[in-house]
Amino acid sequence: MARRIIIPVFLLSLFLLGACSREVVHERKLHSICMAGLADTLVVPDLVVWTVKMNDLDEQLGVAKASNDAKLEALLDVLGRIDMVPGSLRTGPARIERQFRRCDDGVNRFSHFSVQRQVTFHQEDPEGVDATLDAMVSAAEIEAACIFDLSDPERIMRDLRAKAIDQARE
């Protein structure tokens, strides 16, 4: 008998609680004003992000690793002479893999070791990209890629927001 009374009382209290909470939400509704503005700007990149990869192949692991280390040392020597962002140089770990080839009889046989390493750094002078690339390529056999970027995109966005708000007020 007590269960028959408890369930309807519980459901009625949930209904009343939901109805009261809706009333409170309607009382607290805030009014707002929305403004929209548009601002355009021309941005010239002032930073170059470099990614340099080195890969060496040899049947003997020691020879491939020594060759990769020599390339890294030559590259770091060149990078010490260019205008880099302080603290931006990152050298990744050496990645060593055993490579196999499938022979005519269907068996995979060892071919060589592959030693790979990647270096990333930031250069402050976008005008010096050609000179940097020439220096790196003459120092070692590498794969290089660069991206032109902004050193402080947040500052540009703040300035554009302020400009858009000023235009929306007019």
PDB file of C-alpha atoms in Angstrom:
ATOM      1  CA  MET A   1       0.000   0.000   0.000  1.00  0.00           C
ATOM      2  CA  ALA A   2       2.829   2.372   0.857  1.00  0.00           C
ATOM      3  CA  ARG A   3       4.423   1.812  -2.547  1.00  0.00           C
ATOM      4  CA  ARG A   4       1.243   2.889  -4.317  1.00  0.00           C
ATOM      5  CA  ILE A   5       1.366   6.234  -2.500  1.00  0.00           C
ATOM      6  CA  ILE A   6       5.128   6.813  -2.815  1.00  0.00           C
ATOM      7  CA  ILE A   7       5.297   6.601  -6.612  1.00  0.00           C
ATOM      8  CA  PRO A   8       2.556   9.214  -7.348  1.00  0.00           C
ATOM      9  CA  VAL A   9       3.978  11.529  -4.670  1.00  0.00           C
ATOM     10  CA  PHE A  10       7.450  11.225  -6.198  1.00  0.00           C
ATOM     11  CA  LEU A  11       6.158  11.951  -9.725  1.00  0.00           C
ATOM     12  CA  LEU A  12       4.103  14.921  -8.478  1.00  0.00           C
ATOM     13  CA  SER A  13       7.160  16.392  -6.710  1.00  0.00           C
ATOM     14  CA  LEU A  14       9.249  16.030  -9.891  1.00  0.00           C
ATOM     15  CA  PHE A  15       6.540  17.797 -11.896  1.00  0.00           C
ATOM     16  CA  LEU A  16       6.339  20.669  -9.398  1.00  0.00           C
ATOM     17  CA  LEU A  17      10.120  21.008  -9.278  1.00  0.00           C
ATOM     18  CA  GLY A  18      10.308  21.221 -13.079  1.00  0.00           C
ATOM     19  CA  ALA A  19       7.499  23.764 -13.255  1.00  0.00           C
ATOM     20  CA  CYS A  20       9.116  25.977 -10.599  1.00  0.00           C
ATOM     21  CA  SER A  21      12.533  25.856 -12.235  1.00  0.00           C
ATOM     22  CA  ARG A  22      11.054  27.072 -15.554  1.00  0.00           C
ATOM     23  CA  GLU A  23       9.573  30.061 -13.803  1.00  0.00           C
ATOM     24  CA  VAL A  24      12.973  30.974 -12.333  1.00  0.00           C
ATOM     25  CA  VAL A  25      14.698  30.724 -15.734  1.00  0.00           C
ATOM     26  CA  HIS A  26      12.181  33.113 -17.298  1.00  0.00           C
ATOM     27  CA  GLU A  27      12.709  35.648 -14.532  1.00  0.00           C
ATOM     28  CA  ARG A  28      16.497  35.729 -15.047  1.00  0.00           C
ATOM     29  CA  LYS A  29      16.490  36.283 -18.815  1.00  0.00           C
ATOM     30  CA  LEU A  30      19.069  38.904 -19.783  1.00  0.00           C
ATOM     31  CA  HIS A  31      18.800  41.263 -22.715  1.00  0.00           C
ATOM     32  CA  SER A  32      21.747  41.732 -25.037  1.00  0.00           C
ATOM     33  CA  ILE A  33      22.776  43.845 -27.997  1.00  0.00           C
ATOM     34  CA  CYS A  34      24.674  42.305 -30.894  1.00  0.00           C
ATOM     35  CA  MET A  35      27.034  44.190 -33.208  1.00  0.00           C
ATOM     36  CA  ALA A  36      28.691  42.902 -36.370  1.00  0.00           C
ATOM     37  CA  GLY A  37      31.668  44.394 -38.155  1.00  0.00           C
ATOM     38  CA  LEU A  38      34.110  43.441 -40.878  1.00  0.00           C
ATOM     39  CA  ALA A  39      37.779  44.351 -41.151  1.00  0.00           C
ATOM     40  CA  ASP A  40      40.321  43.284 -43.766  1.00  0.00           C
ATOM     41  CA  THR A  41      44.075  43.485 -43.594  1.00  0.00           C
ATOM     42  CA  LEU A  42      47.095  42.384 -45.585  1.00  0.00           C
ATOM     43  CA  VAL A  43      49.501  40.278 -43.567  1.00  0.00           C
ATOM     44  CA  VAL A  44      53.076  39.633 -44.637  1.00  0.00           C
ATOM     45  CA  PRO A  45      54.693  36.543 -43.072  1.00  0.00           C
ATOM     46  CA  ASP A  46      57.643  37.290 -40.811  1.00  0.00           C
ATOM     47  CA  LEU A  47      58.622  33.749 -39.811  1.00  0.00           C
ATOM     48  CA  VAL A  48      59.777  30.657 -41.690  1.00  0.00           C
ATOM     49  CA  VAL A  49      59.220  27.211 -40.145  1.00  0.00           C
ATOM     50  CA  TRP A  50      61.698  24.673 -41.538  1.00  0.00           C
ATOM     51  CA  THR A  51      61.442  20.872 -41.447  1.00  0.00           C
ATOM     52  CA  VAL A  52      64.593  19.037 -42.515  1.00  0.00           C
ATOM     53  CA  LYS A  53      64.730  15.240 -42.915  1.00  0.00           C
ATOM     54  CA  MET A  54      67.806  13.066 -43.304  1.00  0.00           C
ATOM     55  CA  ASN A  55      67.696   9.439 -44.389  1.00  0.00           C
ATOM     56  CA  ASP A  56      70.575   6.979 -44.747  1.00  0.00           C
ATOM     57  CA  LEU A  57      70.490   3.414 -46.067  1.00  0.00           C
ATOM     58  CA  ASP A  58      73.154   0.745 -45.602  1.00  0.00           C
ATOM     59  CA  GLU A  59      73.397  -2.978 -44.984  1.00  0.00           C
ATOM     60  CA  GLN A  60      75.381  -2.297 -41.805  1.00  0.00           C
ATOM     61  CA  LEU A  61      73.604  -0.379 -39.057  1.00  0.00           C
ATOM     62  CA  GLY A  62      76.774   1.288 -37.770  1.00  0.00           C
ATOM     63  CA  VAL A  63      77.640   2.717 -41.189  1.00  0.00           C
ATOM     64  CA  ALA A  64      74.110   4.073 -41.743  1.00  0.00           C
ATOM     65  CA  LYS A  65      74.008   5.629 -38.250  1.00  0.00           C
ATOM     66  CA  ALA A  66      77.472   7.199 -38.624  1.00  0.00           C
ATOM     67  CA  SER A  67      76.479   8.700 -41.978  1.00  0.00           C
ATOM     68  CA  ASN A  68      73.289  10.116 -40.468  1.00  0.00           C
ATOM     69  CA  ASP A  69      75.198  11.548 -37.491  1.00  0.00           C
ATOM     70  CA  ALA A  70      77.700  13.223 -39.856  1.00  0.00           C
ATOM     71  CA  LYS A  71      74.838  14.822 -41.816  1.00  0.00           C
ATOM     72  CA  LEU A  72      73.271  16.057 -38.576  1.00  0.00           C
ATOM     73  CA  GLU A  73      76.557  17.533 -37.384  1.00  0.00           C
ATOM     74  CA  ALA A  74      77.108  19.335 -40.721  1.00  0.00           C
ATOM     75  CA  LEU A  75      73.543  20.652 -40.664  1.00  0.00           C
ATOM     76  CA  LEU A  76      73.835  21.922 -37.087  1.00  0.00           C
ATOM     77  CA  ASP A  77      77.074  23.689 -38.032  1.00  0.00           C
ATOM     78  CA  VAL A  78      75.243  25.524 -40.844  1.00  0.00           C
ATOM     79  CA  LEU A  79      72.287  26.342 -38.600  1.00  0.00           C
ATOM     80  CA  GLY A  80      74.616  27.917 -36.051  1.00  0.00           C
ATOM     81  CA  ARG A  81      75.480  30.588 -38.635  1.00  0.00           C
ATOM     82  CA  ILE A  82      71.941  31.644 -39.669  1.00  0.00           C
ATOM     83  CA  ASP A  83      69.394  33.921 -37.994  1.00  0.00           C
ATOM     84  CA  MET A  84      67.238  31.420 -36.078  1.00  0.00           C
ATOM     85  CA  VAL A  85      64.620  32.123 -33.426  1.00  0.00           C
ATOM     86  CA  PRO A  86      66.380  31.362 -30.122  1.00  0.00           C
ATOM     87  CA  GLY A  87      65.223  28.066 -28.636  1.00  0.00           C
ATOM     88  CA  SER A  88      63.348  26.923 -31.742  1.00  0.00           C
ATOM     89  CA  LEU A  89      65.759  24.165 -32.820  1.00  0.00           C
ATOM     90  CA  ARG A  90      64.323  20.676 -32.272  1.00  0.00           C
ATOM     91  CA  THR A  91      66.147  17.508 -33.262  1.00  0.00           C
ATOM     92  CA  GLY A  92      64.094  14.357 -33.264  1.00  0.00           C
ATOM     93  CA  PRO A  93      65.284  10.906 -32.265  1.00  0.00           C
ATOM     94  CA  ALA A  94      66.941   8.620 -34.769  1.00  0.00           C
ATOM     95  CA  ARG A  95      64.406   6.223 -36.270  1.00  0.00           C
ATOM     96  CA  ILE A  96      65.988   2.931 -37.263  1.00  0.00           C
ATOM     97  CA  GLU A  97      64.165   0.380 -39.406  1.00  0.00           C
ATOM     98  CA  ARG A  98      65.111  -2.895 -41.027  1.00  0.00           C
ATOM     99  CA  GLN A  99      64.003  -2.944 -44.676  1.00  0.00           C
ATOM    100  CA  PHE A 100      63.145  -6.172 -46.485  1.00  0.00           C
ATOM    101  CA  ARG A 101      62.539  -7.008 -50.128  1.00  0.00           C
ATOM    102  CA  ARG A 102      60.404  -9.767 -51.568  1.00  0.00           C
ATOM    103  CA  CYS A 103      62.411 -12.131 -53.739  1.00  0.00           C
ATOM    104  CA  ASP A 104      61.193 -14.104 -56.731  1.00  0.00           C
ATOM    105  CA  ASP A 105      60.651 -17.194 -54.572  1.00  0.00           C
ATOM    106  CA  GLY A 106      58.173 -15.210 -52.375  1.00  0.00           C
ATOM    107  CA  VAL A 107      60.442 -14.965 -49.335  1.00  0.00           C
ATOM    108  CA  ASN A 108      61.181 -11.624 -47.685  1.00  0.00           C
ATOM    109  CA  ARG A 109      64.937 -11.138 -47.315  1.00  0.00           C
ATOM    110  CA  PHE A 110      66.804  -8.416 -45.442  1.00  0.00           C
ATOM    111  CA  SER A 111      67.818  -5.561 -47.731  1.00  0.00           C
ATOM    112  CA  HIS A 112      69.266  -2.755 -45.573  1.00  0.00           C
ATOM    113  CA  PHE A 113      68.877  -0.570 -42.493  1.00  0.00           C
ATOM    114  CA  SER A 114      67.188   2.806 -42.772  1.00  0.00           C
ATOM    115  CA  VAL A 115      68.218   5.543 -40.311  1.00  0.00           C
ATOM    116  CA  GLN A 116      66.001   8.633 -40.356  1.00  0.00           C
ATOM    117  CA  ARG A 117      66.135  11.849 -38.378  1.00  0.00           C
ATOM    118  CA  GLN A 118      64.144  15.099 -38.494  1.00  0.00           C
ATOM    119  CA  VAL A 119      65.148  18.629 -37.471  1.00  0.00           C
ATOM    120  CA  THR A 120      62.775  21.591 -37.147  1.00  0.00           C
ATOM    121  CA  PHE A 121      63.628  25.237 -36.533  1.00  0.00           C
ATOM    122  CA  HIS A 122      62.246  28.737 -37.060  1.00  0.00           C
ATOM    123  CA  GLN A 123      63.985  31.425 -39.063  1.00  0.00           C
ATOM    124  CA  GLU A 124      63.176  35.097 -38.439  1.00  0.00           C
ATOM    125  CA  ASP A 125      64.202  36.403 -41.864  1.00  0.00           C
ATOM    126  CA  PRO A 126      61.880  35.305 -44.716  1.00  0.00           C
ATOM    127  CA  GLU A 127      64.198  37.047 -47.193  1.00  0.00           C
ATOM    128  CA  GLY A 128      67.009  34.631 -46.312  1.00  0.00           C
ATOM    129  CA  VAL A 129      65.164  31.448 -47.339  1.00  0.00           C
ATOM    130  CA  ASP A 130      67.217  30.913 -50.504  1.00  0.00           C
ATOM    131  CA  ALA A 131      70.539  31.409 -48.732  1.00  0.00           C
ATOM    132  CA  THR A 132      69.506  29.064 -45.910  1.00  0.00           C
ATOM    133  CA  LEU A 133      68.371  26.370 -48.328  1.00  0.00           C
ATOM    134  CA  ASP A 134      71.589  26.664 -50.368  1.00  0.00           C
ATOM    135  CA  ALA A 135      73.723  26.397 -47.223  1.00  0.00           C
ATOM    136  CA  MET A 136      71.820  23.347 -45.915  1.00  0.00           C
ATOM    137  CA  VAL A 137      71.862  21.491 -49.248  1.00  0.00           C
ATOM    138  CA  SER A 138      75.575  22.145 -49.736  1.00  0.00           C
ATOM    139  CA  ALA A 139      76.315  20.837 -46.226  1.00  0.00           C
ATOM    140  CA  ALA A 140      74.409  17.549 -46.403  1.00  0.00           C
ATOM    141  CA  GLU A 141      72.039  15.414 -48.452  1.00  0.00           C
ATOM    142  CA  ILE A 142      68.655  16.366 -46.995  1.00  0.00           C
ATOM    143  CA  GLU A 143      64.959  16.802 -47.707  1.00  0.00           C
ATOM    144  CA  ALA A 144      63.827  20.293 -46.701  1.00  0.00           C
ATOM    145  CA  ALA A 145      60.428  21.963 -46.541  1.00  0.00           C
ATOM    146  CA  CYS A 146      59.436  25.378 -45.244  1.00  0.00           C
ATOM    147  CA  ILE A 147      56.213  27.135 -44.296  1.00  0.00           C
ATOM    148  CA  PHE A 148      55.814  30.899 -44.123  1.00  0.00           C
ATOM    149  CA  ASP A 149      53.999  31.876 -40.939  1.00  0.00           C
ATOM    150  CA  LEU A 150      53.312  34.732 -38.517  1.00  0.00           C
ATOM    151  CA  SER A 151      55.266  35.180 -35.306  1.00  0.00           C
ATOM    152  CA  ASP A 152      52.332  36.802 -33.415  1.00  0.00           C
ATOM    153  CA  PRO A 153      48.939  36.004 -35.023  1.00  0.00           C
ATOM    154  CA  GLU A 154      47.087  36.844 -31.780  1.00  0.00           C
ATOM    155  CA  ARG A 155      48.210  40.485 -31.965  1.00  0.00           C
ATOM    156  CA  ILE A 156      46.925  40.760 -35.541  1.00  0.00           C
ATOM    157  CA  MET A 157      43.578  39.260 -34.533  1.00  0.00           C
ATOM    158  CA  ARG A 158      43.262  41.704 -31.592  1.00  0.00           C
ATOM    159  CA  ASP A 159      43.931  44.658 -33.913  1.00  0.00           C
ATOM    160  CA  LEU A 160      41.400  43.374 -36.441  1.00  0.00           C
ATOM    161  CA  ARG A 161      38.723  42.874 -33.759  1.00  0.00           C
ATOM    162  CA  ALA A 162      39.236  46.422 -32.526  1.00  0.00           C
ATOM    163  CA  LYS A 163      39.033  47.721 -36.112  1.00  0.00           C
ATOM    164  CA  ALA A 164      35.816  45.740 -36.767  1.00  0.00           C
ATOM    165  CA  ILE A 165      34.205  47.013 -33.557  1.00  0.00           C
ATOM    166  CA  ASP A 166      35.055  50.609 -34.513  1.00  0.00           C
ATOM    167  CA  GLN A 167      33.499  50.095 -37.949  1.00  0.00           C
ATOM    168  CA  ALA A 168      30.374  48.526 -36.436  1.00  0.00           C
ATOM    169  CA  ARG A 169      29.884  51.534 -34.127  1.00  0.00           C
ATOM    170  CA  GLU A 170      29.898  53.955 -37.054  1.00  0.00           C
TER     171      GLU A 170
END
